[in-house]
Structure formats: C-alpha cells, structure tokens
C-alpha cells in the first residue's frame, strides 16, 4: 500500500526541480486532483448522472512568467520538453503529453485570458494508465495556472468545459464531462453528483472518518481498448435513435423492451447498462448522504455486474479483484467494490472500513498476485479538494 506524498513535500521537490531546469525559482503554482468514479460509468456522454470524488493524488504545475511570448514546458515524469509560441495558433504536436497543456492554453485564450510567455514544470502523483484521470487533472491544472498567471478567474463550469474540449481536440479522446468537472469542482469529504445534461452539481457528504476508499490498480491495460470507447459511445447513440429519445438518459426499461424484443441484442444490453446505471447512481447519492454504506456497497456490486455482462468493458483481472473483495463483505470490513474508469483494465474502487483498510489491501494484493502473477498497486484515499492555486 503506497502512502500519499503530501502536497507540501511534492511542492518542495518540484520547486527544486523547476529551479534546476529553468535557472530561476517559480513564482506561480496550481494543483488539480485526479479522480475516482464511485458509480455511474459510461453514463456521462449519455446525458446521465455520475458520482465521482477527487482523490488525494494530484498534478502540480509550477510556472514563472517570461518577457517574451514563448512557453517552455517540462515534466518530472518524462524527459521530452515542449516549446510553444503564443503568437501562433496552437495545435497538437510532439511530445504528446504536452497536448493536454496546449489544448487547455488554447481554450483559455479563446475565453479571453491573455497569458504572458512562461516556463512551466509538471509534477504528478496521479498514477497514469489506471483510469484515475491524470489527463483531466493536467488540463484543469493548466487552466487554473493560467487563472493565476493572468489574474482572470474562470467560471468553474466553463473551465471544466474548455478542458473537456481540449481533450477532444488535442488528444483525440471523445470523453464526457465527468473527469474535468470533478477535478475542477471537487470538495474535501464530499463526492459530487453531476447531471451531465444540465451541468448541475450536488455535493454529497462523505464525512464518516471510519470509511475510506481503497483503489487497486490491476496493472493491466488490454490493447483492445483503442477503439472500444468510441464504439460504445456510437452503440449508445444508435440505441437512443432507435427508441426515438435524445439520449439514453431519457429511455426507460419498458421502452427498451419494446424497441428490442431480443434481450441478447448487443444494443439492448448496452442501453440496459446505461438506463440501470443512471438509476443506481441516483440511489447511490442518497445512500451516501444517509451514511448507508451497505446500500452503497450493494449498488457498486450491481454496477460492476452490469459493466461486466451488459456493457462488456471489464476484464478477467478486474473481475478477480472484485470477486476477492466480496469475500470481505460478510466480515463487515468491506461494503462494496467495482471496476472504475473506461474499462479493459485499470482500477477497482472499494468502500472499506478505515481500521480494516490495511488488512483488506494486503489480502487483495496477495490473492490477486497469487492468481494472476501480477503485483497490483494500492492506495487509500478520502475525498479531496478540487483544483486551486498554491501559494509558494
């Protein structure tokens, strides 16, 4: 189980690295967290509901203004640096990691922010490739940094939307709004219920110190994921057209039964997942608000079954982790578990009793490695705060 590096520790090390890289210390800083989705998977681009929380792993950006219109970007995680000219139109390029930054800068400029040239260093404690939205954190962190550099605040919803557009246009990923919204608007000790149609949000309290979230990275990412996300999105949109509704958010199970007499039809199963997942997400928000951990846990298990069987985005390794987790429910140590993120690998998320988190984590790690031969990465988190400027 890995312990979180505090933001103070992360900042101190990053300031030293910035000074080594650019020759002078940074003057501005911003941070944006990764996220885990408690429930509500593949509902966001169907105008539905999601219930994510920010995690205690974040991307930190340090910057110092320049006297010209040049932007120099470096990262502690990769050796390749990038250089941009703010007097020229920004476009995707190499290195690819900088496209998230390029896109967020372009979106900020479109909304009237006029940044100077600057040097910037990116440092991350968000695990990459595990579905914890390091990309959204980088986009939102960049926009928050530009707010600090320009002294021009953005509306949080507009900031999240410009960052979503950055991912579409500069990274080629047709993501929904969840990742950017929770990174921009997360709150400590709260999950965030997001209506992905109206953009309305409701903070759902998770104050109980006796319950924590255990994230287990399966450390697998199956290659078939390449076009699967776009394929699922297209299948959902086609099912909505068949039922003559604007989005699957508007469909009911009765409408689905009428439109697809054969329940084995792929479109039927894709749509059934979204319809039932929306209902589960709304129920989960109420369970969390009431502190009903058993009800929340059951909804998480039902969500995983739906993703495994109807949406077909799970994989053997994720299923093993969830099955292992269910063995700790009877003892009261664990309430529920599910895969989280886009699918085909990545992480599971579990609600665990805080005083049992270490024992549960060791059990899952040992058993998973025994069965698969893969050593997982685990960490415990509480709901964290969203993006913000950091005082240096």
Short mmCIF file of C-alpha atoms in Angstrom, two decimals:
data_model
loop_
_atom_site.label_atom_id
_atom_site.label_comp_id
_atom_site.label_asym_id
_atom_site.label_seq_id
_atom_site.Cartn_x
_atom_site.Cartn_y
_atom_site.Cartn_z
CA UNK A 1 0.00 0.00 0.00
CA UNK A 2 1.54 3.30 -1.07
CA UNK A 3 1.35 6.34 1.21
CA UNK A 4 0.39 9.70 -0.24
CA UNK A 5 3.12 12.27 -0.71
CA UNK A 6 1.84 15.44 0.92
CA UNK A 7 1.33 18.48 -1.28
CA UNK A 8 3.95 20.30 0.78
CA UNK A 9 6.51 17.55 0.10
CA UNK A 10 5.60 17.41 -3.58
CA UNK A 11 5.86 21.20 -3.92
CA UNK A 12 9.24 21.41 -2.21
CA UNK A 13 10.77 18.78 -4.50
CA UNK A 14 9.17 20.31 -7.60
CA UNK A 15 10.42 23.80 -6.77
CA UNK A 16 13.96 22.43 -6.63
CA UNK A 17 13.49 20.68 -9.97
CA UNK A 18 12.00 23.80 -11.58
CA UNK A 19 14.97 25.87 -10.44
CA UNK A 20 17.40 23.31 -11.82
CA UNK A 21 15.55 23.12 -15.12
CA UNK A 22 14.94 26.80 -15.81
CA UNK A 23 17.62 28.54 -13.73
CA UNK A 24 15.23 30.57 -11.57
CA UNK A 25 12.59 29.62 -8.97
CA UNK A 26 8.87 29.51 -9.85
CA UNK A 27 6.52 32.33 -8.91
CA UNK A 28 3.14 30.69 -9.53
CA UNK A 29 1.66 27.27 -8.77
CA UNK A 30 -1.60 25.41 -9.21
CA UNK A 31 -2.78 21.92 -8.35
CA UNK A 32 -5.58 19.71 -9.69
CA UNK A 33 -6.53 16.26 -8.38
CA UNK A 34 -7.15 13.00 -10.13
CA UNK A 35 -10.47 11.33 -9.54
CA UNK A 36 -12.15 8.03 -8.96
CA UNK A 37 -15.72 7.42 -10.00
CA UNK A 38 -17.69 5.78 -7.21
CA UNK A 39 -20.53 4.86 -9.57
CA UNK A 40 -22.01 5.99 -12.88
CA UNK A 41 -19.83 4.56 -15.64
CA UNK A 42 -20.30 5.47 -19.33
CA UNK A 43 -23.38 7.49 -18.38
CA UNK A 44 -21.81 10.92 -18.83
CA UNK A 45 -21.86 11.01 -22.63
CA UNK A 46 -25.43 9.70 -22.48
CA UNK A 47 -26.60 12.86 -20.65
CA UNK A 48 -26.86 10.86 -17.44
CA UNK A 49 -25.57 11.03 -13.88
CA UNK A 50 -22.16 10.31 -12.38
CA UNK A 51 -20.87 10.28 -8.81
CA UNK A 52 -17.09 10.82 -8.72
CA UNK A 53 -14.82 12.15 -6.00
CA UNK A 54 -11.43 13.83 -6.20
CA UNK A 55 -8.57 11.77 -4.78
CA UNK A 56 -5.53 12.62 -2.68
CA UNK A 57 -3.26 12.31 -5.70
CA UNK A 58 -2.70 15.42 -7.80
CA UNK A 59 -0.91 17.16 -10.62
CA UNK A 60 1.11 20.19 -9.60
CA UNK A 61 2.17 22.87 -12.07
CA UNK A 62 4.82 25.47 -11.29
CA UNK A 63 5.46 28.48 -13.51
CA UNK A 64 7.43 31.67 -13.92
CA UNK A 65 6.44 34.38 -16.43
CA UNK A 66 8.80 35.26 -19.29
CA UNK A 67 9.40 38.55 -21.08
CA UNK A 68 8.50 37.06 -24.47
CA UNK A 69 5.62 35.00 -25.90
CA UNK A 70 7.38 31.68 -25.58
CA UNK A 71 6.11 28.83 -23.37
CA UNK A 72 8.58 26.16 -22.29
CA UNK A 73 7.11 23.01 -20.75
CA UNK A 74 8.95 20.34 -18.78
CA UNK A 75 7.78 17.35 -16.75
CA UNK A 76 9.36 15.43 -13.91
CA UNK A 77 7.82 12.26 -15.34
CA UNK A 78 9.10 12.29 -18.92
CA UNK A 79 12.34 13.61 -20.43
CA UNK A 80 10.80 15.28 -23.51
CA UNK A 81 10.23 19.03 -23.22
CA UNK A 82 7.91 21.15 -25.36
CA UNK A 83 8.08 24.71 -26.60
CA UNK A 84 5.15 26.84 -27.79
CA UNK A 85 4.75 30.31 -29.25
CA UNK A 86 1.65 32.14 -28.03
CA UNK A 87 1.71 34.38 -31.12
CA UNK A 88 0.99 31.35 -33.31
CA UNK A 89 -2.13 29.14 -33.40
CA UNK A 90 -1.76 26.20 -31.03
CA UNK A 91 -2.14 22.72 -32.48
CA UNK A 92 -1.45 19.15 -31.37
CA UNK A 93 2.15 18.02 -31.71
CA UNK A 94 5.05 16.28 -30.05
CA UNK A 95 5.69 15.40 -27.33
CA UNK A 96 2.18 14.05 -26.97
CA UNK A 97 1.97 14.61 -23.20
CA UNK A 98 2.06 18.36 -23.81
CA UNK A 99 -1.09 18.24 -25.96
CA UNK A 100 -3.24 18.40 -22.83
CA UNK A 101 -1.44 21.59 -21.84
CA UNK A 102 -1.60 23.01 -25.38
CA UNK A 103 -5.34 22.36 -25.54
CA UNK A 104 -6.05 23.94 -22.16
CA UNK A 105 -3.99 27.04 -23.03
CA UNK A 106 -5.84 27.36 -26.35
CA UNK A 107 -9.20 27.08 -24.55
CA UNK A 108 -8.25 29.72 -22.02
CA UNK A 109 -7.15 32.12 -24.76
CA UNK A 110 -10.46 31.55 -26.57
CA UNK A 111 -12.23 32.63 -23.37
CA UNK A 112 -10.32 35.88 -23.13
CA UNK A 113 -7.40 35.01 -20.88
CA UNK A 114 -4.22 36.64 -22.16
CA UNK A 115 -1.24 34.83 -20.61
CA UNK A 116 2.32 36.01 -20.94
CA UNK A 117 5.01 33.62 -22.05
CA UNK A 118 6.08 31.38 -19.20
CA UNK A 119 8.21 28.44 -18.16
CA UNK A 120 6.30 25.59 -16.51
CA UNK A 121 7.08 22.30 -14.80
CA UNK A 122 4.54 19.49 -14.36
CA UNK A 123 4.79 17.03 -11.47
CA UNK A 124 2.24 14.29 -10.83
CA UNK A 125 1.36 11.85 -8.07
CA UNK A 126 -1.66 10.58 -10.05
CA UNK A 127 -0.95 7.05 -11.32
CA UNK A 128 -1.05 7.05 -15.13
CA UNK A 129 -2.87 4.42 -17.14
CA UNK A 130 -5.11 3.38 -14.27
CA UNK A 131 -8.22 5.35 -15.22
CA UNK A 132 -7.76 7.98 -12.49
CA UNK A 133 -7.85 10.89 -14.94
CA UNK A 134 -4.32 12.23 -14.90
CA UNK A 135 -5.14 13.82 -18.27
CA UNK A 136 -8.10 15.81 -16.93
CA UNK A 137 -6.03 16.85 -13.91
CA UNK A 138 -3.33 18.16 -16.24
CA UNK A 139 -5.85 20.11 -18.30
CA UNK A 140 -7.66 21.58 -15.28
CA UNK A 141 -4.37 22.29 -13.54
CA UNK A 142 -3.14 24.17 -16.61
CA UNK A 143 -6.29 26.30 -16.76
CA UNK A 144 -6.01 27.04 -13.03
CA UNK A 145 -2.37 28.04 -13.50
CA UNK A 146 -3.39 30.44 -16.28
CA UNK A 147 -6.00 31.96 -13.98
CA UNK A 148 -3.17 32.69 -11.56
CA UNK A 149 -0.78 33.99 -14.23
CA UNK A 150 -3.39 36.34 -15.73
CA UNK A 151 -5.38 37.28 -12.65
CA UNK A 152 -8.51 36.44 -14.65
CA UNK A 153 -10.79 33.89 -12.94
CA UNK A 154 -12.88 31.44 -14.95
CA UNK A 155 -16.34 30.16 -14.10
CA UNK A 156 -15.72 26.60 -12.83
CA UNK A 157 -18.19 25.04 -15.27
CA UNK A 158 -16.68 26.92 -18.20
CA UNK A 159 -13.20 25.91 -17.06
CA UNK A 160 -14.22 22.26 -17.00
CA UNK A 161 -15.86 22.53 -20.43
CA UNK A 162 -12.83 24.16 -22.06
CA UNK A 163 -10.69 21.37 -20.63
CA UNK A 164 -13.05 18.73 -21.99
CA UNK A 165 -12.80 20.39 -25.41
CA UNK A 166 -9.01 20.31 -25.09
CA UNK A 167 -9.14 16.54 -24.65
CA UNK A 168 -11.44 16.18 -27.67
CA UNK A 169 -9.46 18.47 -29.98
CA UNK A 170 -5.87 18.00 -28.85
CA UNK A 171 -5.81 14.41 -27.56
CA UNK A 172 -8.48 12.89 -29.80
CA UNK A 173 -10.44 11.39 -26.89
CA UNK A 174 -14.24 11.93 -27.08
CA UNK A 175 -14.65 11.97 -23.29
CA UNK A 176 -17.68 13.10 -21.34
CA UNK A 177 -17.59 15.92 -18.78
CA UNK A 178 -17.12 13.97 -15.55
CA UNK A 179 -13.35 13.98 -15.23
CA UNK A 180 -12.86 17.69 -15.79
CA UNK A 181 -15.86 18.62 -13.62
CA UNK A 182 -14.71 16.73 -10.54
CA UNK A 183 -11.10 17.88 -10.92
CA UNK A 184 -12.28 21.49 -11.13
CA UNK A 185 -15.05 21.34 -8.51
CA UNK A 186 -14.19 18.61 -6.03
CA UNK A 187 -14.56 19.27 -2.31
CA UNK A 188 -12.89 17.54 0.63
CA UNK A 189 -15.10 14.97 2.36
CA UNK A 190 -17.66 15.07 -0.46
CA UNK A 191 -18.50 13.20 -3.63
CA UNK A 192 -20.05 15.19 -6.47
CA UNK A 193 -23.30 14.17 -8.16
CA UNK A 194 -23.16 15.60 -11.67
CA UNK A 195 -26.09 15.92 -14.04
CA UNK A 196 -24.27 15.64 -17.35
CA UNK A 197 -27.11 17.27 -19.28
CA UNK A 198 -27.80 20.39 -17.23
CA UNK A 199 -24.29 20.58 -15.70
CA UNK A 200 -25.94 20.94 -12.30
CA UNK A 201 -23.88 19.53 -9.45
CA UNK A 202 -24.69 18.48 -5.90
CA UNK A 203 -22.08 17.86 -3.25
CA UNK A 204 -22.82 14.62 -1.42
CA UNK A 205 -21.25 14.37 2.04
CA UNK A 206 -18.81 11.56 2.84
CA UNK A 207 -17.82 12.80 6.28
CA UNK A 208 -17.56 9.47 8.11
CA UNK A 209 -13.88 9.05 9.12
CA UNK A 210 -14.50 5.34 9.68
CA UNK A 211 -14.93 4.68 5.94
CA UNK A 212 -12.24 5.13 3.28
CA UNK A 213 -11.93 4.42 -0.43
CA UNK A 214 -9.46 1.73 -1.46
CA UNK A 215 -8.20 1.97 -5.03
CA UNK A 216 -6.49 -1.08 -6.51
CA UNK A 217 -4.68 -0.76 -9.83
CA UNK A 218 -4.79 -4.11 -11.62
CA UNK A 219 -1.69 -3.03 -13.54
CA UNK A 220 -3.16 -4.34 -16.76
CA UNK A 221 -4.39 -2.38 -19.74
CA UNK A 222 -5.60 -4.51 -22.60
CA UNK A 223 -4.69 -3.29 -26.07
CA UNK A 224 -8.19 -3.72 -27.49
CA UNK A 225 -9.18 -0.54 -25.66
CA UNK A 226 -8.10 1.55 -28.67
CA UNK A 227 -11.48 1.97 -30.36
CA UNK A 228 -13.73 0.41 -27.74
CA UNK A 229 -14.67 3.68 -26.03
CA UNK A 230 -15.77 5.30 -29.29
CA UNK A 231 -17.57 2.09 -30.28
CA UNK A 232 -19.56 2.00 -27.03
CA UNK A 233 -20.49 5.64 -27.46
CA UNK A 234 -21.71 5.01 -31.01
CA UNK A 235 -23.73 1.98 -29.86
CA UNK A 236 -25.43 4.07 -27.17
CA UNK A 237 -26.27 6.85 -29.60
CA UNK A 238 -27.69 4.32 -32.06
CA UNK A 239 -29.90 2.78 -29.34
CA UNK A 240 -31.19 6.22 -28.40
CA UNK A 241 -32.14 6.86 -32.03
CA UNK A 242 -33.92 3.52 -32.22
CA UNK A 243 -36.01 4.46 -29.17
CA UNK A 244 -36.50 7.97 -30.56
CA UNK A 245 -35.12 9.73 -27.49
CA UNK A 246 -32.49 12.49 -27.38
CA UNK A 247 -30.17 10.34 -25.24
CA UNK A 248 -30.31 7.15 -23.18
CA UNK A 249 -30.88 9.36 -20.15
CA UNK A 250 -34.46 9.72 -21.45
CA UNK A 251 -35.10 5.99 -22.03
CA UNK A 252 -36.86 3.55 -19.71
CA UNK A 253 -36.61 -0.21 -19.43
CA UNK A 254 -40.15 -0.51 -20.83
CA UNK A 255 -39.13 1.49 -23.90
CA UNK A 256 -36.06 -0.70 -24.25
CA UNK A 257 -38.11 -3.92 -24.11
CA UNK A 258 -40.43 -2.58 -26.80
CA UNK A 259 -37.61 -1.48 -29.10
CA UNK A 260 -35.50 -4.64 -28.71
CA UNK A 261 -37.58 -7.83 -28.29
CA UNK A 262 -34.38 -9.90 -28.17
CA UNK A 263 -32.55 -9.25 -24.85
CA UNK A 264 -29.40 -10.81 -26.27
CA UNK A 265 -29.12 -7.99 -28.81
CA UNK A 266 -25.90 -6.03 -28.22
CA UNK A 267 -27.70 -2.69 -28.43
CA UNK A 268 -30.26 -3.87 -25.83
CA UNK A 269 -27.53 -4.77 -23.38
CA UNK A 270 -25.57 -1.56 -23.91
CA UNK A 271 -28.67 0.54 -23.34
CA UNK A 272 -29.80 -1.53 -20.34
CA UNK A 273 -26.49 -0.82 -18.63
CA UNK A 274 -26.87 2.93 -19.08
CA UNK A 275 -30.52 3.04 -18.02
CA UNK A 276 -29.95 0.97 -14.89
CA UNK A 277 -26.64 2.69 -14.09
CA UNK A 278 -28.36 6.07 -14.04
CA UNK A 279 -30.89 4.73 -11.54
CA UNK A 280 -28.12 3.20 -9.44
CA UNK A 281 -26.17 6.46 -9.41
CA UNK A 282 -29.11 8.50 -8.12
CA UNK A 283 -29.79 5.84 -5.49
CA UNK A 284 -26.12 5.83 -4.52
CA UNK A 285 -26.13 9.58 -3.89
CA UNK A 286 -29.00 9.12 -1.45
CA UNK A 287 -27.27 6.17 0.23
CA UNK A 288 -24.06 8.16 0.68
CA UNK A 289 -25.91 11.17 2.07
CA UNK A 290 -27.62 8.89 4.59
CA UNK A 291 -24.39 7.11 5.50
CA UNK A 292 -25.93 3.82 4.39
CA UNK A 293 -22.70 2.08 3.43
CA UNK A 294 -24.29 -1.33 2.96
CA UNK A 295 -26.76 0.03 0.39
CA UNK A 296 -23.98 1.93 -1.37
CA UNK A 297 -21.85 -1.20 -1.48
CA UNK A 298 -24.63 -3.28 -2.99
CA UNK A 299 -25.17 -0.69 -5.71
CA UNK A 300 -21.45 -0.79 -6.52
CA UNK A 301 -21.54 -4.57 -6.91
CA UNK A 302 -24.59 -4.35 -9.17
CA UNK A 303 -22.81 -1.70 -11.23
CA UNK A 304 -19.81 -3.98 -11.76
CA UNK A 305 -22.03 -6.87 -12.85
CA UNK A 306 -23.72 -4.58 -15.37
CA UNK A 307 -20.40 -3.37 -16.76
CA UNK A 308 -19.13 -6.92 -16.99
CA UNK A 309 -22.17 -8.50 -18.61
CA UNK A 310 -24.13 -5.76 -20.41
CA UNK A 311 -21.52 -3.16 -21.33
CA UNK A 312 -18.69 -5.68 -21.60
CA UNK A 313 -15.91 -3.33 -20.50
CA UNK A 314 -14.48 -5.34 -17.64
CA UNK A 315 -11.71 -7.94 -17.94
CA UNK A 316 -10.55 -11.06 -16.14
CA UNK A 317 -8.20 -9.19 -13.80
CA UNK A 318 -10.80 -6.63 -12.71
CA UNK A 319 -13.37 -9.38 -12.17
CA UNK A 320 -10.88 -11.25 -9.97
CA UNK A 321 -10.28 -8.16 -7.83
CA UNK A 322 -14.00 -7.54 -7.34
CA UNK A 323 -14.67 -11.21 -6.54
CA UNK A 324 -11.87 -11.19 -3.98
CA UNK A 325 -13.26 -8.01 -2.44
CA UNK A 326 -16.69 -9.57 -2.00
CA UNK A 327 -15.11 -12.17 0.30
CA UNK A 328 -14.57 -9.43 2.89
CA UNK A 329 -18.16 -8.17 2.93
CA UNK A 330 -19.53 -10.73 5.38
CA UNK A 331 -16.95 -9.69 7.99
CA UNK A 332 -18.05 -6.07 7.71
CA UNK A 333 -14.60 -4.93 6.63
CA UNK A 334 -15.69 -4.01 3.11
CA UNK A 335 -19.03 -2.73 1.80
CA UNK A 336 -18.75 -2.91 -1.98
CA UNK A 337 -16.39 -2.90 -4.95
CA UNK A 338 -16.49 -2.26 -8.69
CA UNK A 339 -14.27 -1.52 -11.63
CA UNK A 340 -13.93 2.17 -12.34
CA UNK A 341 -12.95 4.13 -15.41
CA UNK A 342 -13.21 3.39 -19.11
CA UNK A 343 -12.63 -0.34 -18.75
CA UNK A 344 -10.47 -3.17 -20.09
CA UNK A 345 -8.04 -2.74 -17.22
CA UNK A 346 -7.14 -0.06 -14.75
CA UNK A 347 -8.53 0.12 -11.24
CA UNK A 348 -11.20 -1.10 -8.91
CA UNK A 349 -12.71 1.11 -6.24
CA UNK A 350 -13.92 -0.29 -2.92
CA UNK A 351 -15.59 1.17 0.16
CA UNK A 352 -13.69 -0.15 3.17
CA UNK A 353 -13.84 0.27 6.91
CA UNK A 354 -10.90 2.51 7.76
CA UNK A 355 -9.49 0.31 10.52
CA UNK A 356 -9.55 -2.71 8.16
CA UNK A 357 -8.12 -1.00 5.08
CA UNK A 358 -4.58 -2.26 5.59
CA UNK A 359 -5.67 -5.85 6.14
CA UNK A 360 -8.07 -5.77 3.18
CA UNK A 361 -5.40 -4.25 0.95
CA UNK A 362 -2.85 -6.92 1.89
CA UNK A 363 -5.41 -9.66 1.29
CA UNK A 364 -6.35 -8.34 -2.15
CA UNK A 365 -2.73 -7.80 -3.18
CA UNK A 366 -1.60 -11.26 -2.04
CA UNK A 367 -4.51 -13.16 -3.54
CA UNK A 368 -4.51 -11.20 -6.81
CA UNK A 369 -0.80 -11.74 -7.32
CA UNK A 370 -1.16 -15.43 -6.43
CA UNK A 371 -3.91 -15.90 -9.04
CA UNK A 372 -2.60 -13.67 -11.85
CA UNK A 373 1.12 -13.32 -11.23
CA UNK A 374 0.67 -9.53 -11.36
CA UNK A 375 1.59 -7.28 -8.46
CA UNK A 376 -1.11 -4.61 -8.03
CA UNK A 377 -0.66 -1.06 -6.78
CA UNK A 378 -2.96 0.02 -3.96
CA UNK A 379 -3.68 3.18 -2.05
CA UNK A 380 -6.31 4.53 0.32
CA UNK A 381 -7.87 7.94 -0.13
CA UNK A 382 -10.52 10.19 1.27
CA UNK A 383 -12.48 12.63 -0.93
CA UNK A 384 -10.13 15.52 -1.73
CA UNK A 385 -10.42 19.18 -2.72
CA UNK A 386 -10.57 20.27 -6.34
CA UNK A 387 -8.24 22.48 -8.37
CA UNK A 388 -6.78 25.52 -6.69
CA UNK A 389 -3.90 27.98 -6.73
CA UNK A 390 -1.00 27.10 -4.44
CA UNK A 391 0.90 29.81 -2.58
CA UNK A 392 4.67 29.43 -2.88
#
